[in-house]
Short mmCIF file of C-alpha atoms in Angstrom, two decimals:
data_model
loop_
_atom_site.label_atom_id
_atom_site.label_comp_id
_atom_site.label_asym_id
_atom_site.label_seq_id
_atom_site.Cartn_x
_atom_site.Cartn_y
_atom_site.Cartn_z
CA UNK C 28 -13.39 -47.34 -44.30
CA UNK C 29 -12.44 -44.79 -41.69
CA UNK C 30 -13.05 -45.76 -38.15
CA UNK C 31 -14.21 -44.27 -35.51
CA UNK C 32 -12.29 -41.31 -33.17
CA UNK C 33 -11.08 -42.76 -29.48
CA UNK C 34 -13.73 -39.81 -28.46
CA UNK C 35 -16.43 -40.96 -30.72
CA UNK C 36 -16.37 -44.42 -29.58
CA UNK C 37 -15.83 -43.04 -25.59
CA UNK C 38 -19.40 -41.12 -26.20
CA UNK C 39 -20.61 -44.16 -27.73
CA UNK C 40 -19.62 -46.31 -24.61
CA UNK C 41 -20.81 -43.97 -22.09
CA UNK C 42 -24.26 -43.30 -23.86
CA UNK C 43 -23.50 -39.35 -24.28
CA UNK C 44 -23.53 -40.03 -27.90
CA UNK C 45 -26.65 -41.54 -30.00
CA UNK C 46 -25.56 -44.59 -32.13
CA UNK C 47 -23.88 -43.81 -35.49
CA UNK C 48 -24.53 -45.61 -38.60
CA UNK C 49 -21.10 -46.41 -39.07
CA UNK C 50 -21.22 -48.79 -36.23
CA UNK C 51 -24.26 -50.80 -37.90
CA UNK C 52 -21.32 -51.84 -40.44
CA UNK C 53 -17.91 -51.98 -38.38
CA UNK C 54 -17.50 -54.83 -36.17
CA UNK C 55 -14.33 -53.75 -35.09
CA UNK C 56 -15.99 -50.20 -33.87
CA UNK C 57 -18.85 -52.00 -32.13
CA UNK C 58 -15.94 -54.61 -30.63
CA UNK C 59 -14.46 -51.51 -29.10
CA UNK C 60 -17.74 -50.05 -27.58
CA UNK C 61 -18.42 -53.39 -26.48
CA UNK C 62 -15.37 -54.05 -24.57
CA UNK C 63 -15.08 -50.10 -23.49
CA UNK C 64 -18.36 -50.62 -21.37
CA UNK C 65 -16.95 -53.83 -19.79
CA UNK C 66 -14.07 -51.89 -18.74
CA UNK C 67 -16.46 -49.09 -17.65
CA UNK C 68 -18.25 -51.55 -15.58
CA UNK C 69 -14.90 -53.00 -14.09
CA UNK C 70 -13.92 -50.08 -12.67
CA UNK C 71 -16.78 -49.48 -10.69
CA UNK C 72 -16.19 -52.40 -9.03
CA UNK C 73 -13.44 -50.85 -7.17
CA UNK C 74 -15.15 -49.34 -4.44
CA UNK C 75 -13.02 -47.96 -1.85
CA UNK C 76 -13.18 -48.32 1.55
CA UNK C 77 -14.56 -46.73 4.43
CA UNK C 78 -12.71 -45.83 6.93
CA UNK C 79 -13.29 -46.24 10.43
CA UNK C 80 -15.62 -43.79 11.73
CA UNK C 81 -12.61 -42.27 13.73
CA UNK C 82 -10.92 -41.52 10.73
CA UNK C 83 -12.79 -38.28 9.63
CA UNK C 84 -12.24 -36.11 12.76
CA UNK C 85 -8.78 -37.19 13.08
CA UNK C 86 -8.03 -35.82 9.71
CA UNK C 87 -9.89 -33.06 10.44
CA UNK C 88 -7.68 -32.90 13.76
CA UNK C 89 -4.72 -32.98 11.73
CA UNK C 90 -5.50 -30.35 8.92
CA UNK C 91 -6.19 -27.81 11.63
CA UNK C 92 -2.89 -27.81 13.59
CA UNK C 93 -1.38 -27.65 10.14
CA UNK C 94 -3.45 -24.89 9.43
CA UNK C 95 -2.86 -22.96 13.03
CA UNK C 96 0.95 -23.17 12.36
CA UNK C 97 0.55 -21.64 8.99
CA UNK C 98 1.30 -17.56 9.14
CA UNK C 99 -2.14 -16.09 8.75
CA UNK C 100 -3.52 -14.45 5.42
CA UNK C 101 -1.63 -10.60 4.85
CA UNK C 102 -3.44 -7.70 2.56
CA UNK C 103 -1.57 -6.29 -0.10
CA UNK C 104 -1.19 -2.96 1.92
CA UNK C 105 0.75 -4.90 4.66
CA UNK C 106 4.21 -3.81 5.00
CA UNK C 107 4.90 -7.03 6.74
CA UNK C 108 4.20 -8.91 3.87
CA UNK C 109 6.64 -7.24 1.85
CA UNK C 110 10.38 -7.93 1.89
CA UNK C 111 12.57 -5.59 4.46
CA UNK C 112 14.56 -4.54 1.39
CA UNK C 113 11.22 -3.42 -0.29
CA UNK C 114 10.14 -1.88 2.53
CA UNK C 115 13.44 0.23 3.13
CA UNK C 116 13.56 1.32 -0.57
CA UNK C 117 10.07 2.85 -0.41
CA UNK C 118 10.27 4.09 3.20
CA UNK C 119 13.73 5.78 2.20
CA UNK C 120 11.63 7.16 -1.68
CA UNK C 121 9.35 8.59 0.64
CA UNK C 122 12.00 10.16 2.91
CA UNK C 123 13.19 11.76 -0.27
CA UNK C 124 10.17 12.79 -1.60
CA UNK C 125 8.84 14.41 1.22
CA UNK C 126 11.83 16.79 1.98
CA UNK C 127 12.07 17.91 -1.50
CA UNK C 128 8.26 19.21 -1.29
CA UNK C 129 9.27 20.58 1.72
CA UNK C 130 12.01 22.06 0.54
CA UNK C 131 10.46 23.71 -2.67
CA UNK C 132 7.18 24.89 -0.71
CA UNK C 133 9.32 26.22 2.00
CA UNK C 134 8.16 29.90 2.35
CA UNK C 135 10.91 32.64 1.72
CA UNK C 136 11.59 34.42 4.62
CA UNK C 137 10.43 38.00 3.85
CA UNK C 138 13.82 40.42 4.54
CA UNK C 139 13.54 42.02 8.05
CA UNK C 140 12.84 45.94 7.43
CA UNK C 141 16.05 47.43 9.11
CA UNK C 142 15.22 49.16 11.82
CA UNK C 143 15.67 52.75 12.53
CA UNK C 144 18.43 54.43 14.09
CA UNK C 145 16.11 55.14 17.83
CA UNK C 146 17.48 58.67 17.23
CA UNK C 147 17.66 59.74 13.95
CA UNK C 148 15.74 63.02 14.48
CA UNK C 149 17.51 63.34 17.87
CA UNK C 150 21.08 63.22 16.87
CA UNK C 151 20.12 65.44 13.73
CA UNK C 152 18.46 68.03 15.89
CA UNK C 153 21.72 68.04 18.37
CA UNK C 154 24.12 68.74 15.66
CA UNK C 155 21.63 70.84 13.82
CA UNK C 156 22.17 73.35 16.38
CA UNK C 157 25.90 74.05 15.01
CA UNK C 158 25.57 73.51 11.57
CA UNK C 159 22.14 75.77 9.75
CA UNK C 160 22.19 73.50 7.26
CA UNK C 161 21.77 70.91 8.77
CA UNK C 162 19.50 72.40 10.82
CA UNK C 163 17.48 73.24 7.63
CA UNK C 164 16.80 69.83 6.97
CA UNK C 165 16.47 68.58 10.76
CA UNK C 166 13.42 71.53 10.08
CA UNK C 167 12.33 69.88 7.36
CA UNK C 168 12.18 66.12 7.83
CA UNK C 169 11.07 66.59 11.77
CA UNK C 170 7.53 65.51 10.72
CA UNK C 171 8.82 62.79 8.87
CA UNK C 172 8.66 58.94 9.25
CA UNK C 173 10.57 55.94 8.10
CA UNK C 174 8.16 54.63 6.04
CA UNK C 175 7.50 58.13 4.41
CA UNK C 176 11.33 58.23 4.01
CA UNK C 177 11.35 55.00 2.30
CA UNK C 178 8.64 55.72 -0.25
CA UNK C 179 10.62 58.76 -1.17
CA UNK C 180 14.01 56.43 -1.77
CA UNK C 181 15.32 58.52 1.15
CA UNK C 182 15.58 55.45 2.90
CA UNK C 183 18.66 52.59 2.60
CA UNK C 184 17.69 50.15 0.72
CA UNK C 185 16.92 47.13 2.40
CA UNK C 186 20.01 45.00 2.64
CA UNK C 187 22.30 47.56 1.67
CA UNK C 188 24.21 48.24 4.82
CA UNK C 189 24.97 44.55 4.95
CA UNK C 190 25.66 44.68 1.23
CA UNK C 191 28.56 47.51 2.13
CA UNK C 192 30.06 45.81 4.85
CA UNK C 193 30.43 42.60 3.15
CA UNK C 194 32.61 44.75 0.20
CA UNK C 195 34.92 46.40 3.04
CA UNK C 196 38.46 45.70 3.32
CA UNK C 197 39.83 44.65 6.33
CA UNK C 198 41.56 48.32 6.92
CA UNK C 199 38.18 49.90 6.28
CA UNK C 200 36.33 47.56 8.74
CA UNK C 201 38.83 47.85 11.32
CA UNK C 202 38.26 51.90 10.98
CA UNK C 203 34.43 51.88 11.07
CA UNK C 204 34.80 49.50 13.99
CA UNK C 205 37.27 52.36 15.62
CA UNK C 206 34.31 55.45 14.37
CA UNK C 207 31.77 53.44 15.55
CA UNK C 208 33.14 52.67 19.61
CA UNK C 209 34.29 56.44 19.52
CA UNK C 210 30.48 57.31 18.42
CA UNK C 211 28.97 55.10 20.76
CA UNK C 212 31.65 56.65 23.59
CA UNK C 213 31.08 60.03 23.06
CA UNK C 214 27.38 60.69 21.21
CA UNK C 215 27.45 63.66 19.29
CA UNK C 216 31.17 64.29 19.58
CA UNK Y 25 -23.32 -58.34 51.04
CA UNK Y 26 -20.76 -57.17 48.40
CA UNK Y 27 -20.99 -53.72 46.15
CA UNK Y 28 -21.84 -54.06 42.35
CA UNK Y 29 -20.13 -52.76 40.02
CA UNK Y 30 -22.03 -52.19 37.24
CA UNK Y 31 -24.21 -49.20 39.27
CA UNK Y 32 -26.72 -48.49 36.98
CA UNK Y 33 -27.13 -44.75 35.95
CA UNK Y 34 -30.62 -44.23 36.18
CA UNK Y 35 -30.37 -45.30 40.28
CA UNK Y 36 -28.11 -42.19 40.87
CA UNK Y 37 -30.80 -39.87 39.65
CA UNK Y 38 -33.79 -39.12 42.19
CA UNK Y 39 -37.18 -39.84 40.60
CA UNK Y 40 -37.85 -36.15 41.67
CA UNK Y 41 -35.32 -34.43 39.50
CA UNK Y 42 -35.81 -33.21 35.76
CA UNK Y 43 -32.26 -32.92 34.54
CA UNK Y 44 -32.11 -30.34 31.40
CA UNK Y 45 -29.16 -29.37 29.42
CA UNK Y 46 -29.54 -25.82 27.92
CA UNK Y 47 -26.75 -25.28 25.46
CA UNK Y 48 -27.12 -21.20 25.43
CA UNK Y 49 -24.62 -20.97 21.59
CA UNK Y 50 -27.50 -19.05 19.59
CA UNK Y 51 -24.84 -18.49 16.98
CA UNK Y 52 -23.92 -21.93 16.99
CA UNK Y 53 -20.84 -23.89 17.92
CA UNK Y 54 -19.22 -22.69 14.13
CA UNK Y 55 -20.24 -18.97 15.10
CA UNK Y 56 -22.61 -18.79 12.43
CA UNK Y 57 -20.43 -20.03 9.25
CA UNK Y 58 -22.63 -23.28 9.14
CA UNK Y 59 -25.48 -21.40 6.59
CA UNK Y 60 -22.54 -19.31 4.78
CA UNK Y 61 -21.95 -20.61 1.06
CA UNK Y 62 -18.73 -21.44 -0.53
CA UNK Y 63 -17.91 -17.97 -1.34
CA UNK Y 64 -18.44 -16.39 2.32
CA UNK Y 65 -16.41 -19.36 3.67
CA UNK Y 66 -13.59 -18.56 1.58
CA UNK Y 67 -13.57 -14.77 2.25
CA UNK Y 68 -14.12 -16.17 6.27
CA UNK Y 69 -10.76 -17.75 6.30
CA UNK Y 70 -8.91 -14.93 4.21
CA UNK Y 71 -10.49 -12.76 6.94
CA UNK Y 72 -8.89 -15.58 9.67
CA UNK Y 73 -11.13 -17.06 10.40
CA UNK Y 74 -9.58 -20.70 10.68
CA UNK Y 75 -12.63 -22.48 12.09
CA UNK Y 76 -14.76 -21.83 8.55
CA UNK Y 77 -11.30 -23.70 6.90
CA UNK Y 78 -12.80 -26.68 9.48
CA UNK Y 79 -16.32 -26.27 8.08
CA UNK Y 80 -14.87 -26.39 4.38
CA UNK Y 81 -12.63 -29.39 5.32
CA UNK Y 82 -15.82 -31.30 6.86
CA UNK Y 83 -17.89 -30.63 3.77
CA UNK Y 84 -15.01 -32.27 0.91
CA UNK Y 85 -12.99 -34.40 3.22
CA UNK Y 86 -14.67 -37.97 1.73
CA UNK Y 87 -14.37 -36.85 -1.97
CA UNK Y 88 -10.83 -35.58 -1.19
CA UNK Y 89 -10.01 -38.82 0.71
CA UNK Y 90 -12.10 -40.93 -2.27
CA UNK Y 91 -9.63 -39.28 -4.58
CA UNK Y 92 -6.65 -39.84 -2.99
CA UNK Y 93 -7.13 -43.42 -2.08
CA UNK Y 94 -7.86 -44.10 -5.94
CA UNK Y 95 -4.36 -43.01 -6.96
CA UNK Y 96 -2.71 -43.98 -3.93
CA UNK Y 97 -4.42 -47.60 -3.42
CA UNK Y 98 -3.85 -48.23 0.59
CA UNK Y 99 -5.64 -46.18 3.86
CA UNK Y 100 -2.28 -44.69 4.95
CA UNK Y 101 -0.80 -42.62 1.79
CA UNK Y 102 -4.52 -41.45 1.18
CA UNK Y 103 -4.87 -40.04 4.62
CA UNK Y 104 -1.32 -38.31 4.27
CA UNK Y 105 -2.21 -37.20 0.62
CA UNK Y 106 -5.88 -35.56 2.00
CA UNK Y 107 -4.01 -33.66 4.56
CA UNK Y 108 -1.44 -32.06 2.20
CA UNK Y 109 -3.84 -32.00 -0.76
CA UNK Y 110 -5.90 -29.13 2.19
CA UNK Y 111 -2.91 -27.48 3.25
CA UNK Y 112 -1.97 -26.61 -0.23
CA UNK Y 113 -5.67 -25.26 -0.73
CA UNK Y 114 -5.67 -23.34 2.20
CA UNK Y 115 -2.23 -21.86 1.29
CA UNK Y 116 -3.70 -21.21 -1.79
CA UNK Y 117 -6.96 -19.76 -1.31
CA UNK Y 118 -6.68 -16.51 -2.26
CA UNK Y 119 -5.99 -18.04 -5.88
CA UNK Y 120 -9.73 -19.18 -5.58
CA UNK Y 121 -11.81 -17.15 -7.71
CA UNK Y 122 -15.40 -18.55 -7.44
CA UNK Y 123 -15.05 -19.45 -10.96
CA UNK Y 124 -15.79 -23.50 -10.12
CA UNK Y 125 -17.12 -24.65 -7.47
CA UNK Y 126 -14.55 -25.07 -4.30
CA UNK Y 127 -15.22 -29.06 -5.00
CA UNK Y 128 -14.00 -29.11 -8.36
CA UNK Y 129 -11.26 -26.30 -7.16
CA UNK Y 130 -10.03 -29.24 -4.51
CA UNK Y 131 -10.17 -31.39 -7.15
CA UNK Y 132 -7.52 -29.87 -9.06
CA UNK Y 133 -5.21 -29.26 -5.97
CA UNK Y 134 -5.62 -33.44 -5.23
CA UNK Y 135 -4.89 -34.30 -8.44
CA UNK Y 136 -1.85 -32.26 -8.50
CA UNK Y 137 -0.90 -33.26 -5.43
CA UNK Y 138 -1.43 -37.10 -5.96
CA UNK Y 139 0.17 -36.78 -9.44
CA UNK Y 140 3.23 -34.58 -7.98
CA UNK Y 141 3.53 -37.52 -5.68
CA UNK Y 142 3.32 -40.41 -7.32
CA UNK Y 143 5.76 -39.90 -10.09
CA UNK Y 144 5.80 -42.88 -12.11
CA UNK Y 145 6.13 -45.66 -10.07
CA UNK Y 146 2.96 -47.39 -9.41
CA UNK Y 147 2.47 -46.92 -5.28
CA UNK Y 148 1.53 -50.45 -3.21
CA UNK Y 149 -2.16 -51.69 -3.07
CA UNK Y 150 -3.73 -52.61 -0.10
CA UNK Y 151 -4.06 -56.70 0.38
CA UNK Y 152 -7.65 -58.06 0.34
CA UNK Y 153 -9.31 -57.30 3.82
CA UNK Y 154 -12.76 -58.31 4.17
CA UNK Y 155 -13.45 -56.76 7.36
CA UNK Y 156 -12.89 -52.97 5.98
CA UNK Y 157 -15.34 -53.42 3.16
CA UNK Y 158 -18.74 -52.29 2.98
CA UNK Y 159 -20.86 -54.80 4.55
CA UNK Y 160 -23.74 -55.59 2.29
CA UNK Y 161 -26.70 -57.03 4.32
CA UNK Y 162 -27.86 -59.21 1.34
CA UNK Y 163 -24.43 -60.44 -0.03
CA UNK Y 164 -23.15 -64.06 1.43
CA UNK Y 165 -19.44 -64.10 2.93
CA UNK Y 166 -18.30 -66.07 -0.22
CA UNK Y 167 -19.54 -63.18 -2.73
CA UNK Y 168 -17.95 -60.75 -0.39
CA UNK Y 169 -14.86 -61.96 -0.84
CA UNK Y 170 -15.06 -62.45 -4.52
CA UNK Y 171 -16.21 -59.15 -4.56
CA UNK Y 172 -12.84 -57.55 -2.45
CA UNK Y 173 -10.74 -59.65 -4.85
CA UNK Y 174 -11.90 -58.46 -8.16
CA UNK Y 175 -12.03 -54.60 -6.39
CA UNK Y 176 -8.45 -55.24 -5.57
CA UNK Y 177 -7.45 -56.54 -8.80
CA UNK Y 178 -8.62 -53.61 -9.88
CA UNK Y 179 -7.26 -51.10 -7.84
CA UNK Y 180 -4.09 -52.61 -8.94
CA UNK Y 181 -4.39 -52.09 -12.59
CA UNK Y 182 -5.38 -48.49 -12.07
CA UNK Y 183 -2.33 -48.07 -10.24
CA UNK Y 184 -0.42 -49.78 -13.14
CA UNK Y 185 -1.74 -47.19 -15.84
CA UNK Y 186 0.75 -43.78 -16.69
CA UNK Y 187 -0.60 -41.29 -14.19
CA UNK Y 188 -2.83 -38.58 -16.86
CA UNK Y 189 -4.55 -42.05 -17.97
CA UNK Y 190 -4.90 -42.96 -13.98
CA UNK Y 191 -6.09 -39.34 -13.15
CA UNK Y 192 -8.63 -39.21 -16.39
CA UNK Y 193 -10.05 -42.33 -15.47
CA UNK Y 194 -10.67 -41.50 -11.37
CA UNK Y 195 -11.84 -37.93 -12.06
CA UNK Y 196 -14.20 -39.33 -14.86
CA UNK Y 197 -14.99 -43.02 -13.51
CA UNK Y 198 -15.60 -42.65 -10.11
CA UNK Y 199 -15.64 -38.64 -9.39
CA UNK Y 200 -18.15 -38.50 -12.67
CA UNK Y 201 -16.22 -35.22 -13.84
CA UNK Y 202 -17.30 -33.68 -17.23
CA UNK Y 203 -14.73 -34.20 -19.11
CA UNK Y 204 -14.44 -30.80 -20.09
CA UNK Y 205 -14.04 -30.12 -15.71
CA UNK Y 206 -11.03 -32.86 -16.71
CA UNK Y 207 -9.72 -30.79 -19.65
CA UNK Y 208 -9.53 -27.59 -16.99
CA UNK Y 209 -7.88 -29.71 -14.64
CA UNK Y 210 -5.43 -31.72 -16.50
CA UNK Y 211 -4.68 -28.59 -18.78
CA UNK Y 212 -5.51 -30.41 -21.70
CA UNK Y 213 -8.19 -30.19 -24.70
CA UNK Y 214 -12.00 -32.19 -24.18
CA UNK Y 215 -10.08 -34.88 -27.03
CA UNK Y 216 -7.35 -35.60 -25.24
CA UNK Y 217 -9.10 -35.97 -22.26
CA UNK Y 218 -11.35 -38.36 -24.03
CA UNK Y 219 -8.36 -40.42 -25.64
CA UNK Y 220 -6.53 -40.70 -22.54
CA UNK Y 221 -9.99 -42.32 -20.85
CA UNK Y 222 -10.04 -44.83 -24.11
CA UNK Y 223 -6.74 -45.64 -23.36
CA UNK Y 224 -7.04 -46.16 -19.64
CA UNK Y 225 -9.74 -48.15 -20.21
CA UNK Y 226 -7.95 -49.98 -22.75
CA UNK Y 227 -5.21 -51.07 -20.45
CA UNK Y 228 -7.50 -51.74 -17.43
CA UNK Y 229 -9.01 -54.28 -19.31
CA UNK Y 230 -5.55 -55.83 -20.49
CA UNK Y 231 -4.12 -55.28 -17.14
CA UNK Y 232 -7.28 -57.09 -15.75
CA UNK Y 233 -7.20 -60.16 -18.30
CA UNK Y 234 -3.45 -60.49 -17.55
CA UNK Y 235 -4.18 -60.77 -13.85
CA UNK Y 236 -6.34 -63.72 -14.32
#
């Protein structure tokens, strides 16, 4: 005959557990209950003892300088909770980051329109005066404006001038440099 | 005509005088954490503010001391173990959840604490003292001493059982744990909380038989 569980008899002992009718037939399960309960009552013999009255707010004493010398409570969020390495990695990610939005967003400076010559109808209409040709033209354009000239693709294309001096030898550089100080020394020469 | 020395109190205060004492704290010496529950105390000393720690410490410090003395058996380890067993439960608070009550939550930390501890070897039991026990009006000297000597006896054989059977027997005995609060603690199922308290009580009663 199968006896009963360590946690069957333990109910049985402690009275969580109504009486089984196994036990009305096992003397060695009702020797166990028996004896369980005398342990049961044993151990709450052992009372333990109160401390002086003293005792309490000294240990209270004591867990509260231990507590004031721990470092106080830190959010996730706080950097200062985090290692320095971790902190240098995303500070440096964010460096990163930043300066490439930066960089792609970053405007494009629009080309500055060149500016015209301050007397292109002037000098035209000085040396229109020997050549009728010329003079023709100086006729025809003297009503007309840069931006008028640059809808009509009269106009240099922006960037063009620069484009042609950038593709100049050094002969042919040194030779506009000489046409243009001899210009700019003797206008209309 | 010599001076007295024992001047009596009430002669330095004039018949004519009404001496009050108005304590103006409206919020209380705690600063109001007195009517908070377990819950708002906690979240008081993640927000640090140490002195509702003090409050939470005033309201468990017998059951953690109770608990402690149990698996350590003398005044001084218990006191040492109660202090660490709070320290580690403030250090740990955030892990608090509100899932169990902070009591049973303490619970866990002492028992870890006392069974990190205590290791294996059984610590020392305190020696019979009359004078610390708990004086019972009724009881004659004689039965109070009979009384400290079988409680010592069997503070001794608790202290002699492996420490899961020690722990299931103080958390269940005398802290009147369910045993399925035990299971949580100990990390083990209801059954073998139950078969480690049949065994522990097994032994006590050897251990106690042996002893006389």
């Amino acid at each position: 005959m199968p006896h009963l569980s360590p946690a069957e008899l333990i109910d049985l002992a402690e009275g969580t557990r109504s009486p089984v009718p196994h036990l009305s037939g096992c003397e060695v399960c009702r020797r166990h209950v028996a004896e369980l309960r005398v342990a049961l009552r044993a151990a709450a013999a052992a009372e333990v003892p109160e401390p002086s009255p003293l005792f309490w707010d000294h240990l209270s004493a004591r867990v509260r300088e231990a507590v004031q010398a721990e470092p106080p409570f830190r959010r996730w969020w706080d950097v200062r909770a985090l290692r320095p390495r971790t902190v240098w990695t995303v500070a440096a990610s964010a460096v990163v980051a930043i300066a490439a939005v930066a960089t792609l967003r970053a405007p494009r400076q629009p080309a500055e329109r060149a500016a015209p010559p301050p007397s292109i109808t002037a000098g035209a209409r000085a040396r229109s005066a020997d050549d009728p040709s010329l003079a023709f033209v100086a006729d025809l354009t003297a009503g007309f404006d840069w931006d008028q000239a640059a809808a009509a693709g009269l106009a240099p294309r922006l960037g063009a001038a620069d484009k042609a001096i950038a593709e100049l030898t050094d002969a042919e550089r040194r030779e506009l440099e000489r046409l243009i100080k001899n210009e700019m020394s003797h206008p209309g020469a | 005509m010599g001076s007295s020395l024992a001047w009596p109190m009430t002669a330095a205060c004039r018949s004519e005088w009404d001496v009050t004492v108005v304590r103006q704290d409206p919020a209380g010496a705690d600063g109001g954490l007195a009517g908070l529950d377990e819950a708002a105390l906690v979240a008081a000393c993640l927000a640090g503010r140490t002195e509702a720690f003090d409050l939470i410490v005033e309201r468990h410090r017998g059951a953690v001391y109770r608990l402690c003395y149990r698996f350590a058996g003398n005044h001084e380890d218990a006191s040492d173990l109660s202090q660490d067993v709070f320290l580690r439960a403030y250090r740990g608070l955030k892990s608090f959840k509100g899932r169990s009550s902070l009591g049973t939550w303490l619970y866990r930390v002492g028992v870890n604490v006392c069974l990190n501890r205590a290791g294996t070897k059984a610590p020392p039991t305190e020696p019979i003292d009359t004078a610390r026990h708990v004086d019972v009006a009724s009881e004659s000297p004689v039965e109070r001493v009979l009384r400290g000597e079988r409680a010592a006896r069997v503070r001794a054989a608790i202290a002699a059982l492996p420490a899961r059977q020690r722990a299931t027997l103080i958390l269940r005995a005398y802290h009147e744990l369910a045993h399925e609060e035990i299971a949580l603690l100990l990390g083990c199922s209801v059954g073998a909380v139950k078969a480690n308290f049949f065994h522990a009580l097994g032994n006590l009663k050897k251990h106690l038989e042996g002893a006389s």
